[in-house]
Coordinates of C-alpha atoms and ligand atoms in Angstrom, one line a residue:
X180 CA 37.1 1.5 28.9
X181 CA 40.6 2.5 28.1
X182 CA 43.4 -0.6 29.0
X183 CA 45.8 0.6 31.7
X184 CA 49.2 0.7 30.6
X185 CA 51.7 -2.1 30.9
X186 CA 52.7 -2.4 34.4
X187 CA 56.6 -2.6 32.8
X188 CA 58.9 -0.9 30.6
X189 CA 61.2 -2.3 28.3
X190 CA 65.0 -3.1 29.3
X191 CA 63.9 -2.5 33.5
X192 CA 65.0 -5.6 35.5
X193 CA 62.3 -6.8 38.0
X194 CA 61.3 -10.0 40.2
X195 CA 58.8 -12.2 38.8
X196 CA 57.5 -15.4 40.0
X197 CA 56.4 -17.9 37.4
X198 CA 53.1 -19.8 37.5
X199 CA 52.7 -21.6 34.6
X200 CA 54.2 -22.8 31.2
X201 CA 53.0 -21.6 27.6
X202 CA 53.0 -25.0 25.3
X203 CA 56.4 -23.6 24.0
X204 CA 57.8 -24.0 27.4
X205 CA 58.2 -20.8 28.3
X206 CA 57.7 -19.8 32.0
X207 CA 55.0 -16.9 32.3
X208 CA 54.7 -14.7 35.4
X209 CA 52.3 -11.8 35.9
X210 CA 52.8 -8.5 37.3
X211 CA 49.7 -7.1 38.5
X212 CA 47.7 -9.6 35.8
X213 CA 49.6 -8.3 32.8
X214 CA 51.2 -11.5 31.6
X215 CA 55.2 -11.7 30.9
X216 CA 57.1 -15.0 28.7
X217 CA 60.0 -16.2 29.9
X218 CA 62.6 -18.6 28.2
X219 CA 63.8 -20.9 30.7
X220 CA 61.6 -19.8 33.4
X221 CA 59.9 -22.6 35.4
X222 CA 57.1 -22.8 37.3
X223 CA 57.1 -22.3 41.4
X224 CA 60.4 -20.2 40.8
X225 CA 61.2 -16.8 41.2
X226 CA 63.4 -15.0 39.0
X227 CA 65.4 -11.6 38.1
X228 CA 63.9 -11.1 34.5
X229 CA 64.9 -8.3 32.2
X230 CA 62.0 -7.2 29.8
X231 CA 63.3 -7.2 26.4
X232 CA 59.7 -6.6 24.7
X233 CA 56.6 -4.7 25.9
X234 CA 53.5 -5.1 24.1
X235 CA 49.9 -3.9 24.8
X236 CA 48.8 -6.9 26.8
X237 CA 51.9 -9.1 27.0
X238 CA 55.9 -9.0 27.1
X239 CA 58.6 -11.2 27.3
X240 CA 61.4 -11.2 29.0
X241 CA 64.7 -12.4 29.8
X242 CA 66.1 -14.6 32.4
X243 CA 69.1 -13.1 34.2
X244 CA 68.8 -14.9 37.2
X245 CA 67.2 -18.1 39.0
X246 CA 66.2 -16.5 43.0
X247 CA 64.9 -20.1 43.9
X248 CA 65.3 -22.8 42.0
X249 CA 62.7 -25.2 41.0
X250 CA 62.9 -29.1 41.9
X251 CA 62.4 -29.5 38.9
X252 CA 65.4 -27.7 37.2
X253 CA 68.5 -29.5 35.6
X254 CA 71.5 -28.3 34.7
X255 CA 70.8 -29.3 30.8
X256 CA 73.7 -31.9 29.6
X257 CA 74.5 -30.3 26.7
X258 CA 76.9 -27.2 26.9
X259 CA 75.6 -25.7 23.8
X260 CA 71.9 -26.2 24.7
X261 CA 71.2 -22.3 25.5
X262 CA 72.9 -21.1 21.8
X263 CA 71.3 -23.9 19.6
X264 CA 67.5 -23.8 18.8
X265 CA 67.4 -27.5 18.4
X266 CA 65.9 -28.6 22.4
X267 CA 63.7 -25.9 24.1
X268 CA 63.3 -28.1 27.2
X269 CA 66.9 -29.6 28.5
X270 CA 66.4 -27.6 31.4
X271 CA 63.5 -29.4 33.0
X272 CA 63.0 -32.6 34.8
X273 CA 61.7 -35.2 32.0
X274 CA 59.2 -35.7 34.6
X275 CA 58.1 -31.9 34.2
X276 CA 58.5 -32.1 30.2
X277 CA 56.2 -34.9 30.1
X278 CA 53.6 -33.5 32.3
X279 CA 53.7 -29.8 30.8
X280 CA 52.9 -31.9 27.3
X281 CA 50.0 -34.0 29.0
X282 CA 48.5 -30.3 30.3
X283 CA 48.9 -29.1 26.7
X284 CA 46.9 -31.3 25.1
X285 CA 44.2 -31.5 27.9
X286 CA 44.3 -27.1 27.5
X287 CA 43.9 -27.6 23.8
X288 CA 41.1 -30.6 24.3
X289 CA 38.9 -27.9 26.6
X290 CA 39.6 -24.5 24.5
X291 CA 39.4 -25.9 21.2
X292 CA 37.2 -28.9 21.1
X293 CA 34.9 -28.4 24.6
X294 CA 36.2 -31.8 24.9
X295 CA 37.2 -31.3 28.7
X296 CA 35.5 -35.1 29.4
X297 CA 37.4 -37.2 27.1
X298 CA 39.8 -38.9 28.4
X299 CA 44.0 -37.9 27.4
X300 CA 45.8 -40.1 29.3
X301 CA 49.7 -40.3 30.5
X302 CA 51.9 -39.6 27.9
X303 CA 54.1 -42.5 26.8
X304 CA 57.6 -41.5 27.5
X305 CA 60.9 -42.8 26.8
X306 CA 62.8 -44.6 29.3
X307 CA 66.0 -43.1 28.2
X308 CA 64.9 -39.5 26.7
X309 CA 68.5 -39.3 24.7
X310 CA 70.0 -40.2 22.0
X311 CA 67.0 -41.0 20.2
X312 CA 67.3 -39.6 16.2
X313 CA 67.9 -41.6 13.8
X314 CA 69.4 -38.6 11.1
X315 CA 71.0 -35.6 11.4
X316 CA 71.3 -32.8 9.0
X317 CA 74.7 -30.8 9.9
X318 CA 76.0 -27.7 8.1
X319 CA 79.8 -27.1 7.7
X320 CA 81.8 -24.6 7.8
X321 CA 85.1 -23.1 8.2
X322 CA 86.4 -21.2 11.4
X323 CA 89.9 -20.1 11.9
X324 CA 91.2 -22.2 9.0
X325 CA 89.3 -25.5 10.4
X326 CA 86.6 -27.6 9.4
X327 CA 83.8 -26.9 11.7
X328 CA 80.6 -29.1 11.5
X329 CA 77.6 -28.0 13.5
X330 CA 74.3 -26.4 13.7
X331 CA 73.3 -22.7 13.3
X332 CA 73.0 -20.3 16.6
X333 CA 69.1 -19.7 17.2
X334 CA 67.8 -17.3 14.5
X335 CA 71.0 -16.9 12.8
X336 CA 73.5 -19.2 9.9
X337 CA 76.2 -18.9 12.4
X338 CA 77.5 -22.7 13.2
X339 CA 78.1 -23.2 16.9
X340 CA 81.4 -25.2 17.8
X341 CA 80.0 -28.2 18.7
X342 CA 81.0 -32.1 19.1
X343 CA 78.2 -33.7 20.2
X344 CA 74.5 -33.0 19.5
X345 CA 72.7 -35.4 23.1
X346 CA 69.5 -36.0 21.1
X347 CA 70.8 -38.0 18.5
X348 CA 72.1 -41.6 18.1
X349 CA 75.7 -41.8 18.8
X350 CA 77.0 -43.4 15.6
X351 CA 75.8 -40.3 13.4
X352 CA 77.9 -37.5 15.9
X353 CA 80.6 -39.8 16.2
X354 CA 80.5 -40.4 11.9
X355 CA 80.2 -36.4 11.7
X356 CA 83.1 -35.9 13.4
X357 CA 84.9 -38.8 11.6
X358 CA 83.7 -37.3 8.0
X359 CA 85.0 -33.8 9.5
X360 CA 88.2 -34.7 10.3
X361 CA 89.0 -36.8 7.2
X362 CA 87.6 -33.6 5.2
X363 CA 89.8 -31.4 6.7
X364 CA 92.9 -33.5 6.3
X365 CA 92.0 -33.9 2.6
X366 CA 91.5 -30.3 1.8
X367 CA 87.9 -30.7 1.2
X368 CA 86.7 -26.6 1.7
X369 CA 83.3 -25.8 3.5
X370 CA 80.6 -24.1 2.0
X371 CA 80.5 -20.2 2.1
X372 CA 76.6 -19.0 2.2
X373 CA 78.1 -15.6 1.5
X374 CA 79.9 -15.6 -2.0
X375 CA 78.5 -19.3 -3.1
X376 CA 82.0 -20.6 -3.4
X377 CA 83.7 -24.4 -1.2
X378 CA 83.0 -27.4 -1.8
X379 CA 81.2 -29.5 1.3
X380 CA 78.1 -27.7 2.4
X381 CA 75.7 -30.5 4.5
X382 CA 76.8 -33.9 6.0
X383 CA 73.9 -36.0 6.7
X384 CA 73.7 -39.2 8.4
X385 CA 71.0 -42.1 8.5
X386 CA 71.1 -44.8 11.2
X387 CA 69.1 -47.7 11.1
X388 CA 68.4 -48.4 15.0
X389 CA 67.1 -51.3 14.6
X390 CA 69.2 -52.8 11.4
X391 CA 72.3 -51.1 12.4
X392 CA 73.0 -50.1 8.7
X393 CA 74.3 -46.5 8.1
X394 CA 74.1 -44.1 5.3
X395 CA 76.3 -41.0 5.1
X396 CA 75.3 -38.2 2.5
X397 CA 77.8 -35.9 1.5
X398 CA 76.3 -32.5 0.2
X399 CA 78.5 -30.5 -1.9
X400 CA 78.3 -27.4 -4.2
X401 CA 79.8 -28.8 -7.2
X402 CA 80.9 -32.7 -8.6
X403 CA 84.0 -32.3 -7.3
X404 CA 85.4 -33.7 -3.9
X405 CA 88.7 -34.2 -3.7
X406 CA 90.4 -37.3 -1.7
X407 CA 87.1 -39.3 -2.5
X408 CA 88.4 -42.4 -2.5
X409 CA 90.5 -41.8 0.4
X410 CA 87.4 -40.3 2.3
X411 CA 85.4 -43.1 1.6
X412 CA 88.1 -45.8 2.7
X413 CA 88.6 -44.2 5.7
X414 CA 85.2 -43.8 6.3
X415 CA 84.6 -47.9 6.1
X416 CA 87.4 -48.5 7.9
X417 CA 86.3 -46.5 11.0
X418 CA 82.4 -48.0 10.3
X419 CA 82.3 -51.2 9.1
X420 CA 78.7 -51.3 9.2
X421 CA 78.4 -48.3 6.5
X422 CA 76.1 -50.1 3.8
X423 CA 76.0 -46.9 1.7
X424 CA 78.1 -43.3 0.9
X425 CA 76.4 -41.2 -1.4
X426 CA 77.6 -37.6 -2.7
X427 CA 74.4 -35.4 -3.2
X428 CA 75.0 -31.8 -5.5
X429 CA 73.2 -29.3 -4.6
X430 CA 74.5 -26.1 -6.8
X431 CA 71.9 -23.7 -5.8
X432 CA 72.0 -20.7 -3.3
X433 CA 69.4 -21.9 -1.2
X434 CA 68.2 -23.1 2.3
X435 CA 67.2 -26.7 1.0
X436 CA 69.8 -28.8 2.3
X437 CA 69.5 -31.8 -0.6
X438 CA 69.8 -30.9 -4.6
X439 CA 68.9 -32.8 -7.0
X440 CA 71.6 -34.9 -8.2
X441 CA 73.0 -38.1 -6.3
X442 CA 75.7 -39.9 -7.2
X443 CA 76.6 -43.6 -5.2
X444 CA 79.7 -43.2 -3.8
X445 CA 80.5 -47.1 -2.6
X446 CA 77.8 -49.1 -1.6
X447 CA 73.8 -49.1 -2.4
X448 CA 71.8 -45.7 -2.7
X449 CA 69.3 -47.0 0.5
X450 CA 69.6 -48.4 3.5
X451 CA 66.9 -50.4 5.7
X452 CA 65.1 -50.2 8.9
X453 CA 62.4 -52.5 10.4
X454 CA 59.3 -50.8 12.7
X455 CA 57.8 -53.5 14.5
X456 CA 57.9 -56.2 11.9
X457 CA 57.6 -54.4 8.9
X458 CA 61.0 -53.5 6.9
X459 CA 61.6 -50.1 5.1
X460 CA 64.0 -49.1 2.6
X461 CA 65.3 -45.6 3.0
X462 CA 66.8 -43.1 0.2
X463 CA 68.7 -39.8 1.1
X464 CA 65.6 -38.2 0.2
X465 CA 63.2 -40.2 1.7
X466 CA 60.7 -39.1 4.5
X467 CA 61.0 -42.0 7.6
X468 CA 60.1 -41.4 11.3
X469 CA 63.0 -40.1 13.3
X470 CA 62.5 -41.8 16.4
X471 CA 61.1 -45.4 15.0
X472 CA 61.3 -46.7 18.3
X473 CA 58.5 -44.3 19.7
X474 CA 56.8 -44.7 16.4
X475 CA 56.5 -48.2 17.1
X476 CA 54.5 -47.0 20.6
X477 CA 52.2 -44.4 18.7
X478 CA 51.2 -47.5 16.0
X479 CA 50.8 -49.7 18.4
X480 CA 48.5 -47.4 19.8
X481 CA 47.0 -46.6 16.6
X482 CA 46.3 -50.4 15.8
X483 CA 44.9 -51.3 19.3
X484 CA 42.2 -48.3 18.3
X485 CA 41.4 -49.5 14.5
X486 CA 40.3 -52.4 16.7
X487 CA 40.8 -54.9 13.4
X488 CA 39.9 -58.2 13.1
X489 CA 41.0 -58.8 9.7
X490 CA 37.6 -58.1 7.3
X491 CA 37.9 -54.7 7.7
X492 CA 38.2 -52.2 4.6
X493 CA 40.5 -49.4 6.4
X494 CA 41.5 -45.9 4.7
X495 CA 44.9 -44.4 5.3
X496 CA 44.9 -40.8 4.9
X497 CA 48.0 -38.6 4.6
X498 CA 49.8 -41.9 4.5
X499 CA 53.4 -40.8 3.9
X500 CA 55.9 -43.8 2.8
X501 CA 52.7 -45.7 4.0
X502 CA 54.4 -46.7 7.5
X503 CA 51.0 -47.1 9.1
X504 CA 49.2 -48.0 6.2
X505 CA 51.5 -51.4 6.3
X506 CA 50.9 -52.1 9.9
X507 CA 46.8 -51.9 9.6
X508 CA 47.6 -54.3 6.0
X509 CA 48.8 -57.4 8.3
X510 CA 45.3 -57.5 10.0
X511 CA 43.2 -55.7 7.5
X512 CA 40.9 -57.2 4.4
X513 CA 42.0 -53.9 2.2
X514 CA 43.6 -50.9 3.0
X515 CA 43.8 -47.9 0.8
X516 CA 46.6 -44.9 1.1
X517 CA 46.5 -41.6 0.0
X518 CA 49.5 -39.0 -0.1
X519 CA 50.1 -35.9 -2.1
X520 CA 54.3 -36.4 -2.5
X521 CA 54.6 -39.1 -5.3
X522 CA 57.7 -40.3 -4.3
X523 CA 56.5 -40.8 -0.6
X524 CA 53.8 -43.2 -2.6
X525 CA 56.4 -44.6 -4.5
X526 CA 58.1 -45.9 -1.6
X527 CA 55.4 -46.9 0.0
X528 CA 54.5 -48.7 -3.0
X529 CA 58.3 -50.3 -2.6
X530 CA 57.9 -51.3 1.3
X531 CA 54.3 -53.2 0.5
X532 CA 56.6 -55.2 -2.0
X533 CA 59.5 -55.8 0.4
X534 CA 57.4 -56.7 3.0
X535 CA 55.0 -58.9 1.0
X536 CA 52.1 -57.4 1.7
X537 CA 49.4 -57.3 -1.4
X538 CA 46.7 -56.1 0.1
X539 CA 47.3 -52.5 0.5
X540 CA 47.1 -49.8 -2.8
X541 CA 48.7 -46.6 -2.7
X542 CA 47.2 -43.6 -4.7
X543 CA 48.6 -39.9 -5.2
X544 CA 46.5 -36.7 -4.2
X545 CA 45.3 -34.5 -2.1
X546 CA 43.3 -36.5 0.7
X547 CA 40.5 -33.7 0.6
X548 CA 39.8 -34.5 -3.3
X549 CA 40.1 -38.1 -3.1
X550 CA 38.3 -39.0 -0.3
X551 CA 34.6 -37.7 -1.9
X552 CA 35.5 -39.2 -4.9
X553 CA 36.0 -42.9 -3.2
X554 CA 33.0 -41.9 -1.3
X555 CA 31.1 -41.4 -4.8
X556 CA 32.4 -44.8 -5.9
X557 CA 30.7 -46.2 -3.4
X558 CA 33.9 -47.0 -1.3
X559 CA 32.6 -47.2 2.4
X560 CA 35.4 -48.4 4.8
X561 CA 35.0 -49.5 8.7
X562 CA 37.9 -47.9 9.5
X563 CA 39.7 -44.4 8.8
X564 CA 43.0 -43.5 9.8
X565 CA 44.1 -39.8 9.1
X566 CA 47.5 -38.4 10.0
X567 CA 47.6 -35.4 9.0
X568 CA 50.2 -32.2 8.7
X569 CA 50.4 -29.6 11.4
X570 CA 47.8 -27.7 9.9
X571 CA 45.4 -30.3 10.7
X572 CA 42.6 -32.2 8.2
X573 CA 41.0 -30.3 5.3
X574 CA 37.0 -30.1 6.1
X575 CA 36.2 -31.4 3.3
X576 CA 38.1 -34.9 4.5
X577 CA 36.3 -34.1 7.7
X578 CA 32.8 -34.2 5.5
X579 CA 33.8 -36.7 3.1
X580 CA 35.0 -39.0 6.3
X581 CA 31.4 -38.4 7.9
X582 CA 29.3 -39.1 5.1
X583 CA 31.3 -42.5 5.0
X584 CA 30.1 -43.5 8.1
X585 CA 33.1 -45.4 9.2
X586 CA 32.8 -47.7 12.7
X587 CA 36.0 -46.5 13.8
X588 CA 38.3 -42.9 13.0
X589 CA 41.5 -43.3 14.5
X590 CA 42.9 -39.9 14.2
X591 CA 46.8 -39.1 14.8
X592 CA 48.0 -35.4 15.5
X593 CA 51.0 -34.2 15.8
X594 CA 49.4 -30.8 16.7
X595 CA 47.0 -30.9 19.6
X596 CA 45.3 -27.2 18.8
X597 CA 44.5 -29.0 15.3
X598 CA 43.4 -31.9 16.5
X599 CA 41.0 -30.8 19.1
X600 CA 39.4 -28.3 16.5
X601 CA 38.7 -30.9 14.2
X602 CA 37.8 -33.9 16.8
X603 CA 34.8 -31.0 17.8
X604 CA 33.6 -31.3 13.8
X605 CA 33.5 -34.8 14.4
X606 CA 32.3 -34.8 16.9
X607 CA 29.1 -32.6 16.2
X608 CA 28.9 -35.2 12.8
X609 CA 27.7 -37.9 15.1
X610 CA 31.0 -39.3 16.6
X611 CA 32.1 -39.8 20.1
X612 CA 35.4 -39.6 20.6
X613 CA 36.8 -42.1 23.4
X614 CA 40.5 -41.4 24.6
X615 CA 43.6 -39.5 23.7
X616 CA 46.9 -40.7 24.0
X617 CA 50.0 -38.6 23.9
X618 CA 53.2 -40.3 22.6
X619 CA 56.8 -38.6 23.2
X620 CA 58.3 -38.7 19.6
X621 CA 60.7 -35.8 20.3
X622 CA 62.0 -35.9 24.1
X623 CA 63.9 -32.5 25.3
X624 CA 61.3 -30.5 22.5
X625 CA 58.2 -29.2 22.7
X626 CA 56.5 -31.1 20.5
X627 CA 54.3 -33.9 21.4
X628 CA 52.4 -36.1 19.5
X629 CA 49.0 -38.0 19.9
X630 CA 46.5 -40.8 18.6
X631 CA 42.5 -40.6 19.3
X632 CA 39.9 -43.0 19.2
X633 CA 36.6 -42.0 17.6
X634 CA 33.5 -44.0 17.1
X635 CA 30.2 -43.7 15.3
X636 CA 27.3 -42.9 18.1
X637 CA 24.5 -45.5 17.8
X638 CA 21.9 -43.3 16.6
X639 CA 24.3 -41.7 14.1
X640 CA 24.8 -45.0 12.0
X641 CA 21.0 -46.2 12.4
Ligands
SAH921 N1 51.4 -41.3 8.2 C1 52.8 -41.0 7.7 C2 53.1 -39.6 7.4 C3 52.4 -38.5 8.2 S1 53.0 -36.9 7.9 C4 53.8 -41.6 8.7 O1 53.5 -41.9 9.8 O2 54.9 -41.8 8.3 C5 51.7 -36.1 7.0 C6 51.8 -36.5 5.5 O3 50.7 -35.8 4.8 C7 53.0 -36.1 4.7 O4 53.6 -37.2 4.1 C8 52.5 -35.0 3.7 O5 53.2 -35.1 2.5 C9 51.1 -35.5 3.5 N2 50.1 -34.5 3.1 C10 50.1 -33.1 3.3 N3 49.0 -32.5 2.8 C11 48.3 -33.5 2.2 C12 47.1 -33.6 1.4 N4 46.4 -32.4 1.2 N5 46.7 -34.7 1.0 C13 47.4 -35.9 1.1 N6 48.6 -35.9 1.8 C14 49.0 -34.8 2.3

């Protein structure tokens, strides 16, 4: 049977009420069944919506006008929140943020894992959802003969005027704007994308949260920065807990923010930060979790399901700087990491040190290779922990992890579609899995992040 056409046509305003949220955080309303995404649209309201895009069995729109308002709708704090395409969710209650991420991982549990039993409970949230990154990443440039530092307009490289970015700890906007200023008294030029030409293209900023040390990285087209010395004076005068200023070149025409070559400015090239106990060292280039403090909930978590009482042979897989592999160390026998980014191992192989902890071993490669060939050495450990990329774990880590028989997988996502798709190969390899719980790493996004508890089913291990 032929599809009726689309109910709408493209660029006609109509009234549509919304009844749900995609896992973006769009609002979607139907007109006579044929669905329609709306930015900004929330659920229980109704709207003036032009259509901007008609396909054959969805279109978006756009909002032009709230009708009625939902309780749930806040005027977002920031005043640039509708340009920038850093939040997607300002505009709701963090009540309705936190439940729209709980539905999406229950949705993903049912459609891609028939899991619709298991448990996902509450997610953790914060109890202040601001304010919470640790680094920021700014581009400069120049606007009317100033220094302008902020972040690019949603699919575009234009930088929005900005002074404050709500999401991220206060000391890195207030050293941005302190970095800014100086620059632009000293001459210092921004970066022109367009004819590859200026002289300060990036300024990034690392906070420790819980160490209170900062790091500032300059990024700049060439060696040159004039005023250096000045710049950096001023900048430890205003910050006296600055521990290190780096200048990073990066001299190519290219999207990557950091180049290759970094030069110690005043101060030592890393700063440190502690998770829970455990201390890290931190480079400009070095991957660390952005909101530690929520980290600390999701490992927590992660540790309460690896259920160790200290005997236990545990495998870390996709281990990163080895941030989790270092928690499950303190009440482990052995754990083993794997990671395919040497210097992520390298690091990790620095924090074990710094932290004094002897019993953990960190090896390069691709989990997927690795893991059969520990399994055909015989390595059989009680406990897995995988946490891997968006795309989810490579089935032949899913196959390697089953033959191994572990007592316990403790499996952390940061993509629930992923996770439930590979929970369901799991699952049908002879384990249960016992409870999901969704951790808020990213408030006023729409990303949400969880850990699992697996087990091996009796009959499966006898
Ligand atoms: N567990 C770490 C990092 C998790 S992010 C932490 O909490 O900090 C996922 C990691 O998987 C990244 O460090 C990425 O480099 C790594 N990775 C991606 N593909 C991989 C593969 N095929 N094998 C091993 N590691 C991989």
């Amino acid at each position: 049977m032929a599809k009726a056409k689309p109910p709408v046509q493209k660029n006609e305003t109509i009234d549509l009420s919304f009844e749900d949220l995609t896992h973006e955080g769009n609002g979607v309303g139907k007109i006579d069944g044929y669905p329609l995404f709306v930015p900004y649209g929330l659920p229980g309201e109704t709207a003036q919506v032009k259509v901007v895009k008609v396909k054959k069995n969805f279109g978006f729109g756009r909002l032009v006008k709230v009708n009625e308002a939902s309780s749930d709708r806040v005027e977002p704090p920031c005043n640039v929140y509708y340009k920038c395409g850093g939040c997607q969710l300002q505009h709701m209650s963090y009540a309705m943020q936190l439940d729209m991420k709980h539905k999406q991982v229950k949705d993903a549990m049912h459609k891609f894992g028939h899991l619709s039993h298991v448990p996902v409970h509450p997610v953790i949230g914060m109890d202040d959802p601001w304010r919470y990154r640790n680094k920021i990443q700014i581009p400069v440039d120049e606007q009317n003969g100033q220094l302008k530092a902020g972040f690019y307009q949603k699919r575009s490289h234009k930088v929005i005027d900005m002074d404050t970015c709500l999401i991220q700890d206060e000391q890195n906007d207030r050293m941005v704007e302190t970095v800014r200023r100086i620059a632009e008294r000293l001459g210092i030029s921004a970066y022109h994308e367009g004819n590859h030409r200026g002289d300060l293209r990036h300024i990034m900023v690392r906070t420790g949260q819980n160490t209170n040390d900062i790091m500032v990285v300059l990024i700049t087209r060439t060696d040159k920065l004039p005023g250096k010395d000045k710049l950096i004076d001023e900048i430890k005068d205003t910050f006296p807990n600055v521990k290190s200023i780096v200048q990073n070149v990066n001299s190519e025409q290219t999207n990557v923010i950091l180049g290759d070559k970094t030069t110690v400015l005043w101060g030592d090239d890393y700063i440190y930060d502690t998770i829970g106990d455990i201390k890290f060292m931190i480079s400009p280039k070095s991957f660390y979790q952005v909101n530690p403090n929520q980290t600390k909930q999701l490992y927590d978590k992660a540790l309460e399901y690896a259920d160790l009482r200290g005997r236990e042979t545990v495998i870390d897989a996709y281990c990163g700087i080895g941030t989790i592999s270092l928690f499950l160390a303190e009440n482990a026998k052995h754990v083993y990491g794997v990671e395919v980014v040497p210097d992520a191992v390298t690091d990790a192989k620095k924090n074990a040190k710094l932290n004094n902890i002897d019993n953990a071993e960190f090896y390069v490669g691709q989990a997927e290779k690795i893991m059969p060939w520990w399994l055909s050495q015989g390595l059989r450990p009680d406990v897995i922990v995988v946490d891997p990329p968006r795309k989810g774990c490579d089935e032949n880590l899913l196959h390697a992890m089953l033959e191994m028989q572990p007592e316990r997988i403790v499996y952390v996502s940061c993509n629930p579609s992923t996770l439930a798709r590979d929970l369901r190969i799991l699952e049908d390899g002879g384990y249960e899995t016992k409870e999901v719980q969704p951790v808020d790493m990213f408030p006023q996004t729409n990303h949400v992040e969880c850990v699992t508890q697996l087990v091996l089913k009796e009959e499966a291990g006898s």
